[in-house]
């Protein structure tokens, strides 16, 4: 089980690191519905860390707000490596942030398939020209737990890009 206090502690660390380094973050979230940004904004002083958050739950929102080609979503599916990468790139391009993280997945309890089961989540993270991807299969551990576990992975990717040094 993902501990919300651990996530809150990590958010506090990210906000402090962001304030110190000047590296602001943007989020592009689908299955987490703004939870990554929510944990960050729970921290006093988070305006030094979070530049903006995009909640792009629908495919239309992904296309409208992040300028993802609808043909890409049709071809690959919203829950895919290609869309996760495009979401991170789009959030970076349409913000003033130095780092962007994206989350798209199947949180359940329904909506999964054999190819894309409940618990499958794709993450993207971008800084400069560098784009990371991670695919995680949490399993059908419950909607809340999948979403919290996704926040933990998103935070890990943000910190990885903070550690990357100048781009």
Coordinates of C-alpha atoms in Angstrom, one line a residue:
X1 CA 0.0 0.0 0.0
X2 CA 1.3 3.4 -0.9
X3 CA 1.5 5.6 2.2
X4 CA 0.0 9.1 1.7
X5 CA 2.4 10.5 4.3
X6 CA 5.4 9.2 2.4
X7 CA 3.9 10.9 -0.7
X8 CA 3.4 14.1 1.3
X9 CA 7.1 14.0 2.5
X10 CA 8.3 13.4 -1.1
X11 CA 6.2 16.4 -2.3
X12 CA 7.7 18.5 0.4
X13 CA 11.2 17.5 -0.7
X14 CA 10.4 18.2 -4.4
X15 CA 9.0 21.7 -3.5
X16 CA 12.1 22.5 -1.5
X17 CA 14.4 21.3 -4.3
X18 CA 12.4 23.2 -6.9
X19 CA 12.6 26.4 -4.9
X20 CA 16.3 25.9 -4.5
X21 CA 17.1 25.1 -8.1
X22 CA 14.5 27.2 -9.8
X23 CA 13.3 24.1 -11.8
X24 CA 9.5 24.5 -11.9
X25 CA 7.3 21.5 -12.7
X26 CA 4.2 21.0 -14.9
X27 CA 1.9 18.0 -14.7
X28 CA -0.2 16.4 -17.4
X29 CA -2.6 13.9 -15.7
X30 CA -5.2 11.6 -16.9
X31 CA -6.0 8.6 -14.5
X32 CA -4.7 10.6 -11.5
X33 CA -7.0 13.5 -12.2
X34 CA -4.7 16.1 -10.7
X35 CA -3.5 14.1 -7.7
X36 CA 0.2 14.7 -8.5
X37 CA -0.4 18.5 -8.6
X38 CA -2.6 18.1 -5.6
X39 CA 0.1 16.6 -3.4
X40 CA 2.5 19.3 -4.5
X41 CA 0.1 22.1 -3.8
X42 CA -0.6 20.7 -0.3
X43 CA 2.9 21.9 0.5
X44 CA 3.3 25.5 1.7
X45 CA 5.4 27.4 -0.8
X46 CA 4.4 25.1 -3.7
X47 CA 4.1 28.1 -6.0
X48 CA 7.9 28.0 -6.3
X49 CA 7.6 24.4 -7.6
X50 CA 4.4 23.9 -9.6
X51 CA 4.1 26.1 -12.7
X52 CA 0.8 24.5 -13.8
X53 CA -1.1 21.3 -14.0
X54 CA -3.2 19.9 -16.9
X55 CA -5.9 17.5 -16.1
X56 CA -6.5 15.9 -19.5
X57 CA -8.9 13.1 -18.6
X58 CA -10.5 12.9 -22.0
X59 CA -8.9 12.4 -25.3
X60 CA -10.3 15.7 -26.5
X61 CA -8.5 17.5 -23.6
X62 CA -5.2 15.8 -24.5
X63 CA -5.6 17.1 -28.0
X64 CA -6.9 20.6 -27.1
X65 CA -4.6 21.4 -24.1
X66 CA -1.5 19.5 -24.9
X67 CA -1.8 19.6 -28.7
X68 CA -1.5 15.8 -29.1
X69 CA -2.4 14.6 -32.5
X70 CA -5.8 12.8 -32.3
X71 CA -4.5 10.3 -34.9
X72 CA -1.8 9.3 -32.4
X73 CA -4.4 8.7 -29.7
X74 CA -6.5 6.7 -32.1
X75 CA -3.6 4.6 -33.3
X76 CA -1.8 3.9 -30.0
X77 CA -4.6 4.4 -27.5
X78 CA -4.7 7.0 -24.7
X79 CA -2.9 4.5 -22.4
X80 CA 0.3 4.0 -24.3
X81 CA 4.0 4.9 -24.3
X82 CA 3.6 7.3 -27.2
X83 CA 0.8 9.2 -25.6
X84 CA 2.5 9.4 -22.2
X85 CA 5.6 10.9 -24.0
X86 CA 3.5 13.3 -26.0
X87 CA 1.6 14.4 -22.9
X88 CA 4.9 15.2 -21.1
X89 CA 6.3 17.0 -24.2
X90 CA 3.0 18.9 -24.6
X91 CA 3.0 20.0 -20.9
X92 CA 6.6 21.2 -21.3
X93 CA 5.8 23.1 -24.5
X94 CA 2.7 24.7 -23.2
X95 CA 4.0 25.9 -19.9
X96 CA 7.0 27.8 -18.4
X97 CA 8.1 24.7 -16.5
X98 CA 11.6 23.2 -16.8
X99 CA 10.3 19.7 -16.0
X100 CA 7.0 18.0 -17.0
X101 CA 5.5 14.7 -15.9
X102 CA 2.6 12.8 -17.4
X103 CA 0.4 10.0 -16.2
X104 CA -2.1 8.0 -18.3
X105 CA -3.5 4.6 -17.3
X106 CA -6.4 2.3 -16.4
X107 CA -7.3 2.9 -12.7
X108 CA -10.3 0.6 -12.7
X109 CA -12.3 -1.0 -11.4
X110 CA -13.5 -1.4 -15.1
X111 CA -12.2 -0.2 -18.4
X112 CA -9.4 -2.6 -18.7
X113 CA -8.8 -5.2 -21.5
X114 CA -6.5 -8.1 -22.0
X115 CA -4.0 -5.8 -23.8
X116 CA -4.4 -2.9 -21.4
X117 CA -5.5 -4.3 -18.0
X118 CA -6.6 -2.4 -14.9
X119 CA -3.4 -1.2 -13.2
X120 CA -1.5 -0.5 -16.4
X121 CA -0.1 3.0 -16.2
X122 CA 2.3 4.8 -18.6
X123 CA 4.4 7.8 -17.4
X124 CA 6.3 10.4 -19.3
X125 CA 8.7 12.9 -18.0
X126 CA 10.5 15.7 -20.0
X127 CA 13.2 18.1 -19.4
X128 CA 14.7 19.9 -22.4
X129 CA 15.1 17.4 -25.2
X130 CA 15.1 14.4 -22.8
X131 CA 11.9 12.4 -22.5
X132 CA 11.7 9.5 -20.1
X133 CA 9.0 6.8 -20.2
X134 CA 8.0 4.2 -17.6
X135 CA 5.4 1.5 -17.9
X136 CA 4.1 0.0 -14.7
X137 CA 1.6 -2.8 -14.2
X138 CA 0.4 -2.4 -10.6
X139 CA -2.3 -5.0 -11.1
X140 CA -5.9 -4.7 -10.0
X141 CA -5.1 -3.4 -6.5
X142 CA -7.9 -0.9 -6.3
X143 CA -8.5 2.5 -7.9
X144 CA -7.3 4.5 -5.0
X145 CA -4.1 2.5 -4.6
X146 CA -3.3 2.6 -8.3
X147 CA -3.7 6.4 -8.3
X148 CA -1.5 6.8 -5.2
X149 CA 1.1 4.4 -6.5
X150 CA 1.1 6.5 -9.7
X151 CA 1.9 9.6 -7.8
X152 CA 4.9 7.9 -6.3
X153 CA 6.2 7.0 -9.7
X154 CA 5.6 10.5 -11.0
X155 CA 7.5 11.9 -8.1
X156 CA 10.4 9.5 -8.7
X157 CA 10.6 10.7 -12.4
X158 CA 10.5 14.4 -11.4
X159 CA 13.4 13.8 -9.0
X160 CA 15.3 11.8 -11.6
X161 CA 15.1 14.8 -14.0
X162 CA 16.0 17.2 -11.2
X163 CA 19.1 15.1 -10.6
X164 CA 20.0 15.2 -14.3
X165 CA 21.9 18.4 -14.2
X166 CA 21.8 21.1 -16.9
X167 CA 20.2 20.1 -20.2

